[in-house]
XYZ file of C-alpha atoms in Angstrom:
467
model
C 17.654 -12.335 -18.042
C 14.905 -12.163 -15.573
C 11.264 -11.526 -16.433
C 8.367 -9.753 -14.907
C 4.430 -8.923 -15.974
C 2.542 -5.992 -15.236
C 3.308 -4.142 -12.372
C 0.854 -2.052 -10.273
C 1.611 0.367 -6.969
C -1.861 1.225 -5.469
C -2.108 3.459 -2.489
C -5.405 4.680 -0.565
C -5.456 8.357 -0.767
C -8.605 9.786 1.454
C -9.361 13.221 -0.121
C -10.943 16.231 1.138
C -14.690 15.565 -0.048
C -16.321 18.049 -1.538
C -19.731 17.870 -1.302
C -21.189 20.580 -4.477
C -23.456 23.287 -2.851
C -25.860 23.663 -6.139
C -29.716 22.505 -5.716
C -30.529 19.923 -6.834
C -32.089 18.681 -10.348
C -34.660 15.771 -11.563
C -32.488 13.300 -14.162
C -34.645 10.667 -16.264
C -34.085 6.993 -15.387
C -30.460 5.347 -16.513
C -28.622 8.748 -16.385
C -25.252 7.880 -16.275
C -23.179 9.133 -12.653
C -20.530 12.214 -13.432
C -16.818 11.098 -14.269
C -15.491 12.328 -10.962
C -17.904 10.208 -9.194
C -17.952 6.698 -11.153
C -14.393 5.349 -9.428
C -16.312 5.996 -6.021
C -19.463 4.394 -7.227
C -17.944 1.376 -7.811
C -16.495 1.131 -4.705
C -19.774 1.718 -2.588
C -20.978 -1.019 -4.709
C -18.368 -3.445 -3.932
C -18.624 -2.644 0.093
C -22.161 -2.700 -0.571
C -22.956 0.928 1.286
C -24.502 1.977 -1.806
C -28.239 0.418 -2.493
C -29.413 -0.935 -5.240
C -31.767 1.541 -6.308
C -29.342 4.151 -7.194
C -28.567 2.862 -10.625
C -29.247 5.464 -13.159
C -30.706 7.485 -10.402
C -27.459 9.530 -10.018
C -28.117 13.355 -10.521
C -31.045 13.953 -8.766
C -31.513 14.694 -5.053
C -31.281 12.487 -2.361
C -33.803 12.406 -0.718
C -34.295 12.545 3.755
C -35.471 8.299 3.695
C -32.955 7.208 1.165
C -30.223 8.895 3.138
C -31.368 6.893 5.724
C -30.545 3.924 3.958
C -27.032 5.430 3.527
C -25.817 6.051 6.496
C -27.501 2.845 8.220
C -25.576 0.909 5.224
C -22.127 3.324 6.118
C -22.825 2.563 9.758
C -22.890 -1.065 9.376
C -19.474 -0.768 7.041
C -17.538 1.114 9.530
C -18.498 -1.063 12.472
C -18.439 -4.522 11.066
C -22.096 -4.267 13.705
C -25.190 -5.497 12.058
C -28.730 -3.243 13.364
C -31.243 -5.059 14.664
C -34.715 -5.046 12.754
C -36.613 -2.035 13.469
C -38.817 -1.649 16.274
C -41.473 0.840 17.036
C -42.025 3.751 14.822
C -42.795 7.306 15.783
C -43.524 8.714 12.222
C -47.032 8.645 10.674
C -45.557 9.397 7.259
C -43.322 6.349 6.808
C -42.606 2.912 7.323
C -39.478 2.856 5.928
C -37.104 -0.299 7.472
C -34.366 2.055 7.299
C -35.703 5.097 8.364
C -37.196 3.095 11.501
C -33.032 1.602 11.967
C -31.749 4.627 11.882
C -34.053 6.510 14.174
C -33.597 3.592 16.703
C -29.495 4.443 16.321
C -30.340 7.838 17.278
C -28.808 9.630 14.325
C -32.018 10.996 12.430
C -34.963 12.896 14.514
C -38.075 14.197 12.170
C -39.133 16.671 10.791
C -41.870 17.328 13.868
C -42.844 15.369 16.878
C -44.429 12.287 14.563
C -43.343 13.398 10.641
C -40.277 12.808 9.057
C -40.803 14.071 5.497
C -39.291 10.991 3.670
C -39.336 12.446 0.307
C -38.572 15.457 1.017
C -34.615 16.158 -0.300
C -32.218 16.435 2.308
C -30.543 19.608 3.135
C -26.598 20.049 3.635
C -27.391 20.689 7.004
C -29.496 18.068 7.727
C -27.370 15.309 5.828
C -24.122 17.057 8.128
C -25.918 16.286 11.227
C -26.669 12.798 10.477
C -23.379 12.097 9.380
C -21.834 13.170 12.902
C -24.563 11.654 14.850
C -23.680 8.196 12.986
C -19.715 8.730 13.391
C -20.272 9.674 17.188
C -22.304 6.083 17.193
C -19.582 4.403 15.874
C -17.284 5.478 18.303
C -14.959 7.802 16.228
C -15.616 10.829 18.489
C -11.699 10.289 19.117
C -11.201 10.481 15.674
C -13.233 13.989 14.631
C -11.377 17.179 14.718
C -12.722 20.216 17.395
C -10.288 22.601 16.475
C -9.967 24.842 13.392
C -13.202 25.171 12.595
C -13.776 27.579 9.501
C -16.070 30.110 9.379
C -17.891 30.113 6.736
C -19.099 33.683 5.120
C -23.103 32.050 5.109
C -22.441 30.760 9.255
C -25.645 33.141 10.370
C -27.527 31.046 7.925
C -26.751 27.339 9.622
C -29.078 26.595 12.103
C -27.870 25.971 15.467
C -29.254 22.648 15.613
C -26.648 21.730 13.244
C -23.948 24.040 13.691
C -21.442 22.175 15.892
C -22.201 19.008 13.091
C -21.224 21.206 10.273
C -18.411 22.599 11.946
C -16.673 19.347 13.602
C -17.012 17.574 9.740
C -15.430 20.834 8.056
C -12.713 21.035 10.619
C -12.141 16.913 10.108
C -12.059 17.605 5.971
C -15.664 15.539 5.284
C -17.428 18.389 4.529
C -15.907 21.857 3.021
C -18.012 24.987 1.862
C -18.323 26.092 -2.185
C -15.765 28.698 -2.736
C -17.730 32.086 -4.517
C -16.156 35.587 -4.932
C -13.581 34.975 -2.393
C -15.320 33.345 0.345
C -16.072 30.466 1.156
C -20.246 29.657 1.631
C -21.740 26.431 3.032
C -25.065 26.481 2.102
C -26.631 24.712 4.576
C -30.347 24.280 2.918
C -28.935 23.310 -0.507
C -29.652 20.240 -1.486
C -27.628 16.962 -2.737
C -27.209 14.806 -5.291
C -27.137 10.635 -5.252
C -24.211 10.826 -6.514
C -22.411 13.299 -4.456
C -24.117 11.560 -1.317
C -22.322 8.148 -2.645
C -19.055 9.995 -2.954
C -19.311 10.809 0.562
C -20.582 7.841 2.417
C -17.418 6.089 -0.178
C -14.970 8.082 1.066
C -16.027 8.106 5.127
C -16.301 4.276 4.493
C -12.648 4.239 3.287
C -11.398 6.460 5.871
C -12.776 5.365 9.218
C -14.110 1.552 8.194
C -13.174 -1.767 6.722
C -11.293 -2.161 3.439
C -12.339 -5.330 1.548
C -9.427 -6.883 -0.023
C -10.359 -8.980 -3.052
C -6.731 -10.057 -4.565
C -3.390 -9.967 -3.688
C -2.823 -6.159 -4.924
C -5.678 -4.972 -2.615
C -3.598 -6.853 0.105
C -0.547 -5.006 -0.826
C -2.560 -1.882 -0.774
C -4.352 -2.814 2.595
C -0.703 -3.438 4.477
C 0.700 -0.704 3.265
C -1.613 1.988 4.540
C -2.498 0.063 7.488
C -6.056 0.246 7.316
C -8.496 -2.183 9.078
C -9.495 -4.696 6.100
C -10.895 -8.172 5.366
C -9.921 -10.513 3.032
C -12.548 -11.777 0.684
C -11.079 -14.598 -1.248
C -9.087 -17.522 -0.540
C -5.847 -17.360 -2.397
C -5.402 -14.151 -0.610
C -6.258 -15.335 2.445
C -3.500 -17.872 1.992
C -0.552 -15.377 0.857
C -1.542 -13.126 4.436
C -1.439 -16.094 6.612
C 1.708 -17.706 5.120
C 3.259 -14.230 5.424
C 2.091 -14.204 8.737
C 3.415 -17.808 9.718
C 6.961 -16.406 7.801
C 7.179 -13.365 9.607
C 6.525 -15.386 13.022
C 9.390 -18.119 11.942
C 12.148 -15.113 10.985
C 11.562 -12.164 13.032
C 12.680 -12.088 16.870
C 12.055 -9.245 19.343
C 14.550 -6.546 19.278
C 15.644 -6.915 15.693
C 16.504 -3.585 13.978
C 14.695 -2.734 10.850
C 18.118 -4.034 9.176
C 18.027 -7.262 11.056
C 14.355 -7.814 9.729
C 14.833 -6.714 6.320
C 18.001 -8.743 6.134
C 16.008 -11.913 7.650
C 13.705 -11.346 4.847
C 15.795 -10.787 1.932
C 17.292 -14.589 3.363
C 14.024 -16.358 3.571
C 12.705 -15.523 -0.228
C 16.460 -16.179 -1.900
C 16.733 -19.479 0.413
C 13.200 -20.380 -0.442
C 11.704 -19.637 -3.934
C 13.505 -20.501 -7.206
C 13.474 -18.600 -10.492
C 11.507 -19.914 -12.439
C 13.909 -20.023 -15.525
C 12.509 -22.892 -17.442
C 9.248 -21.298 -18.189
C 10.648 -17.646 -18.549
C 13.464 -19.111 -21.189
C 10.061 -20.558 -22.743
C 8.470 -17.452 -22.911
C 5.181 -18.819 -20.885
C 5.462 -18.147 -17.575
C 2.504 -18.856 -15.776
C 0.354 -15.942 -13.852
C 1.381 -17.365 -10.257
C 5.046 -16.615 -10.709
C 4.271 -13.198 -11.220
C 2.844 -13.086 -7.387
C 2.986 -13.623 -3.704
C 1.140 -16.714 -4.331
C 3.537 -18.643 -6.403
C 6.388 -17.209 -4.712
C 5.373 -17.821 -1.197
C 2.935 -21.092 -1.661
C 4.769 -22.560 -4.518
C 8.483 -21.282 -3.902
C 8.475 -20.330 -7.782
C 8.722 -16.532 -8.748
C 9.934 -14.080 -11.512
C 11.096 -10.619 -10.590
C 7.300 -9.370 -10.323
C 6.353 -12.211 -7.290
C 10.093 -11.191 -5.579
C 9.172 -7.656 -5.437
C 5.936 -8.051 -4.555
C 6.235 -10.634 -1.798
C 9.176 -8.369 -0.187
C 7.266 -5.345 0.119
C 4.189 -7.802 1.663
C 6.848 -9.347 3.674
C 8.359 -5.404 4.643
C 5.668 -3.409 5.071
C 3.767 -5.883 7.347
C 7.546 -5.814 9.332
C 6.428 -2.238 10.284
C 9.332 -1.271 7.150
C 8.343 1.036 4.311
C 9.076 -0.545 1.074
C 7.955 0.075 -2.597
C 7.871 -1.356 -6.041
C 10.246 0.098 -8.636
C 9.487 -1.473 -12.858
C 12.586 -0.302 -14.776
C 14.778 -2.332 -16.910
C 17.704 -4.033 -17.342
C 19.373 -4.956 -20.305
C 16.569 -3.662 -22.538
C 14.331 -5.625 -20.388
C 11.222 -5.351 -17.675
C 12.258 -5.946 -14.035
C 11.123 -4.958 -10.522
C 12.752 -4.578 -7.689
C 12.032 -2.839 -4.143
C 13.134 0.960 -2.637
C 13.270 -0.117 1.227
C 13.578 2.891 3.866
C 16.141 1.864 6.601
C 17.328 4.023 9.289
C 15.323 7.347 7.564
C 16.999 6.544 4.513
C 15.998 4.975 1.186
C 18.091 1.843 -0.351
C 17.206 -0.096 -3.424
C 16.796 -4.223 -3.166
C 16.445 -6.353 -5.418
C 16.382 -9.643 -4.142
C 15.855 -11.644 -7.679
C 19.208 -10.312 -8.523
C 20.844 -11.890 -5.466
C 18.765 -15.995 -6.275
C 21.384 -17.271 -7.908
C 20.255 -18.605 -11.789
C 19.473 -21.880 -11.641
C 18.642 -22.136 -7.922
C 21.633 -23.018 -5.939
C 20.162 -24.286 -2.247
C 21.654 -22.755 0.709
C 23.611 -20.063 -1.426
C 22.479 -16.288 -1.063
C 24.791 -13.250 -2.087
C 24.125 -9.419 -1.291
C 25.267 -7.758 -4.742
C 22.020 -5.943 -4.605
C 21.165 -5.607 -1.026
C 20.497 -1.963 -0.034
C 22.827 -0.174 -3.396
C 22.950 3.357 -4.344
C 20.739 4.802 -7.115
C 24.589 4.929 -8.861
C 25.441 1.782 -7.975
C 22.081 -0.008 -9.432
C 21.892 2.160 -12.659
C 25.297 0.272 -13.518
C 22.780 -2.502 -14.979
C 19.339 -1.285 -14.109
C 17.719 1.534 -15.481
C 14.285 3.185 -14.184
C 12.675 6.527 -14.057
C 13.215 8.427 -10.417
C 9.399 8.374 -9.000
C 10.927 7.487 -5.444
C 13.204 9.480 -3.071
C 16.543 8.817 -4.274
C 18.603 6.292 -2.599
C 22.061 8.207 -1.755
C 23.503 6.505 1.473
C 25.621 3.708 1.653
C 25.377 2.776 5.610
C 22.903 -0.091 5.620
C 24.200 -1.460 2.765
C 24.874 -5.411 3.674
C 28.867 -5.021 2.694
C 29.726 -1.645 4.216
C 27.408 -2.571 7.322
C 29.603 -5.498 7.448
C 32.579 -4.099 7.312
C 33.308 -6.535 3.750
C 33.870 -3.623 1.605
C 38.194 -2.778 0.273
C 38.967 1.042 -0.745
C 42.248 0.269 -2.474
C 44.118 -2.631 -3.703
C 46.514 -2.766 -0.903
C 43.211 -3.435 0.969
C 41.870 -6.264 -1.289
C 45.297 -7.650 -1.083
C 45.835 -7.789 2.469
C 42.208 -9.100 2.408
C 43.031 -11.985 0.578
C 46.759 -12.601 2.955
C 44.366 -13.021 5.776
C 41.891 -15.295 4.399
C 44.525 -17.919 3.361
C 46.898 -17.277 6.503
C 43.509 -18.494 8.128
C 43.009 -21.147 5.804
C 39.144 -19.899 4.792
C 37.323 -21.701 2.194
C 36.724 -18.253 0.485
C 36.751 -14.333 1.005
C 34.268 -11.963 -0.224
C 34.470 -8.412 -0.812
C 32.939 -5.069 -2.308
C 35.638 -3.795 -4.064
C 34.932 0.741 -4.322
C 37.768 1.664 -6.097
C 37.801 1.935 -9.193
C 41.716 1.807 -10.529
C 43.016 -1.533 -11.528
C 40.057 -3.775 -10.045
C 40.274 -6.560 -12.970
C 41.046 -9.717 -12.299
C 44.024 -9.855 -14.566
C 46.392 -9.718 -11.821
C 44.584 -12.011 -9.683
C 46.510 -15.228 -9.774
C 49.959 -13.436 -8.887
C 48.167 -12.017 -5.784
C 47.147 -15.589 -4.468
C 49.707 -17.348 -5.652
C 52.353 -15.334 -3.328
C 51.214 -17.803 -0.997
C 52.712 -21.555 -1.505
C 49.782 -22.952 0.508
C 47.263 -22.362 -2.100
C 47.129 -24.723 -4.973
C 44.303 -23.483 -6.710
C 41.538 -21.099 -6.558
C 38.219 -19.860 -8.307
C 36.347 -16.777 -8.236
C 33.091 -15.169 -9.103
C 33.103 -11.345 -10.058
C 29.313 -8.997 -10.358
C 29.204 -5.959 -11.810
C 28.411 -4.729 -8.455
C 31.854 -5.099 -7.408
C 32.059 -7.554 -5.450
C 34.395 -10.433 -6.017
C 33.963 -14.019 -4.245
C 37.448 -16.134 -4.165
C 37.645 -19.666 -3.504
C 40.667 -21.374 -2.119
C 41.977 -25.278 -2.988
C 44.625 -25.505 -0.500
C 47.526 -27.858 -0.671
């Protein structure tokens, strides 16, 4: 009964980066960039660390001035710092802007006292070195590892200019050695490609600077990893700082990762709506299927539930994740949460009532067993499996009944007390109908009439009428 789009999980994985150890080649104009290296392309594009002038220039070496370029670009990326226009210039063999930036940064030197050999393709051992001078310049020293540095079976051939450079990246997995007849060789005066050089500066970008979020998934991705990022457009900006403003509003100092999840399970049921009319329709628009629509609008399907929890969760400090199964032979999504070291499912669509009541919320799906949920949902196990019952909102609450003595006695005390209503999670499974319902409240003369709501979940809401 509940509908959901698309749904996509993206994390930032930072690989070990290999950086090939063959010389390199001359490629005509408008060769196309290898398949391994076109996702990383793309991305230097977008965070602009990858000039314009390598398209179709992918295969061929890179040279000493165009690495320049690079690593000024990279530099600028990972420190959010602009470089000041060059100043003087100590090379008689090039006027290159970048060249003349860089050497004022103090990560390139020349080739001799006044050369630096612009065209000349740049060696492993050279690129190495300006690749730690630039990271020491941004001030990730802290961050680059000194120990466990491999020794690779060409060392004697790396200069010891650049040794401790080629060393520190290796040990911090930026730079590894070729594997060949059971050792591993460096290579130091190789050269490198464009497109392995893009791969590189790509990947340091990702792991030590900013990460440009440009839609609400990037966001997602962003929070979850906890990487420095900026937001690019303005409907994102607006989901991160109404998250923000929520998250100030519903979280208090000292709550336990229960307390906050359960604070935010209660602000999206009390807030957003299904959005039933358009789903029964079969046009729902693209904003209920995101944090937008569910936290600007208050309108959501399953998709904008799930995803605005985990935004909502993860930026809580709580690990959360998207799960797409089904139910009923159709799509849904719903969250894996990990409380207390261990991993619940919620799905907080299933406890908005359908149409919106306001002011009601129910916990039939709030932290359940992988058994419990497959009763109605089905999905395939990608996730850690969800086995414990402890932070679940009924048995955390002490609301749950293990026999029918103890629903009984349940319902004696809510009527000697005159409550509106009881709720419990029934777990037994013998003789948990309702068929015998009426005889058990009607024991007592006070009540004159009653109601009651039952979810497959097992857990039974009874309303008293009293006399």
């Amino acid at each position: 009964m509940r509908g959901m789009k698309g749904s996509l999980c993206l994390t930032i994985s930072i690989a070990i980066i290999v950086i090939f150890a063959f010389p390199g080649s001359t490629y005509a104009a408008n060769e196309p960039p290898s398949y391994w290296a076109v996702k990383d392309i793309q991305e230097a594009k977008e965070s602009r660390i990858a000039p314009g002038w390598v398209e179709g220039h992918y295969r061929g070496a890179i040279t000493r001035a165009q690495f320049s370029e690079m690593i000024v670009l990279l530099y600028e990326a990972v420190t959010g710092r602009e470089l000041p226009d060059p100043g003087s210039n100590p090379f008689r063999d090039t006027r290159n802007y970048y060249v003349g930036q860089a050497y004022e940064l103090g990560v390139i030197k020349g080739t001799s006292r006044n050369t630096f050999s612009p065209s000349a393709p740049i060696s492993r051992e050279q690129l190495a070195v300006m690749v730690y001078n630039m990271l020491i310049k941004a001030g990730f020293r802290d961050k680059l590892q000194t120990s466990g540095i491999p020794t690779f079976a060409d060392s004697k051939k790396i200069a010891a200019w650049s040794e401790d450079a080629v060393g520190i990246l290796a040990a911090s997995g930026l730079m590894q050695g070729s594997e060949y007849k059971n050792n591993v060789w460096f290579m130091p005066k190789q050269t490198t490609s464009i497109e392995q050089a893009i791969v590189l500066v790509n990947r340091i970008n990702k792991q030590y600077g900013t990460f440009f979020v440009k839609n609400e998934y990037d966001l997602l991705e962003a929070v979850e990893t906890g990487v420095s990022f900026v937001i690019l457009d303005e409907q994102t900006k607006q989901i991160y700082a109404k998250a923000q403003s929520v998250l100030t509003d519903i979280i208090k100092p000292g709550m336990s990762d229960y307390e906050k999840e359960l604070a935010i399970h209660d602000y999206l049921v009390l807030h957003v709506a299904y959005d039933y009319d358009n789903y029964s329709m079969g046009k729902v628009p693209d904003a209920s299927y995101s944090a937008y629509g569910t936290l600007i609008d208050g309108i959501a399907v399953c998709q904008g539930y799930a995803n605005t929890a985990k935004l909502l969760l993860n930026m809580a400090g709580i690990e959360a994740h998207i799960v797409t199964g089904k139910v009923k032979g159709e799509l849904h999504t719903w969250n894996k949460v990990r409380i207390g070291g261990e991993y619940y499912n919620l799905d907080v669509t299933w406890d908005d009532p359908v149409p919106d009541v306001p002011g009601q919320v129910s916990y039939g799906y709030f932290n359940v067993t992988d058994k419990q949920l497959r009763i109605d949902h089905s999905w395939q196990d990608e996730l850690p499996l969800a086995t414990a019952d402890k932070y679940n909102y009924y048995v955390f609450n002490g609301l749950t009944v293990g026999s029918l003595a103890e629903f009984e006695d349940r319902i004696a005390k809510a009527i000697e007390m005159r409550a509106d209503s009881v709720t419990v999670k029934r777990m037994y499974t013998d003789g948990d109908g309702v068929e015998g319902l009426s005889a058990i409240v009607f024991r007592y003369p006070l009540v004159n009439c009653y109601s009651y709501s039952l979810g497959s979940d097992g857990v039974i809401t009874i309303t008293f009428q009293y006399l």
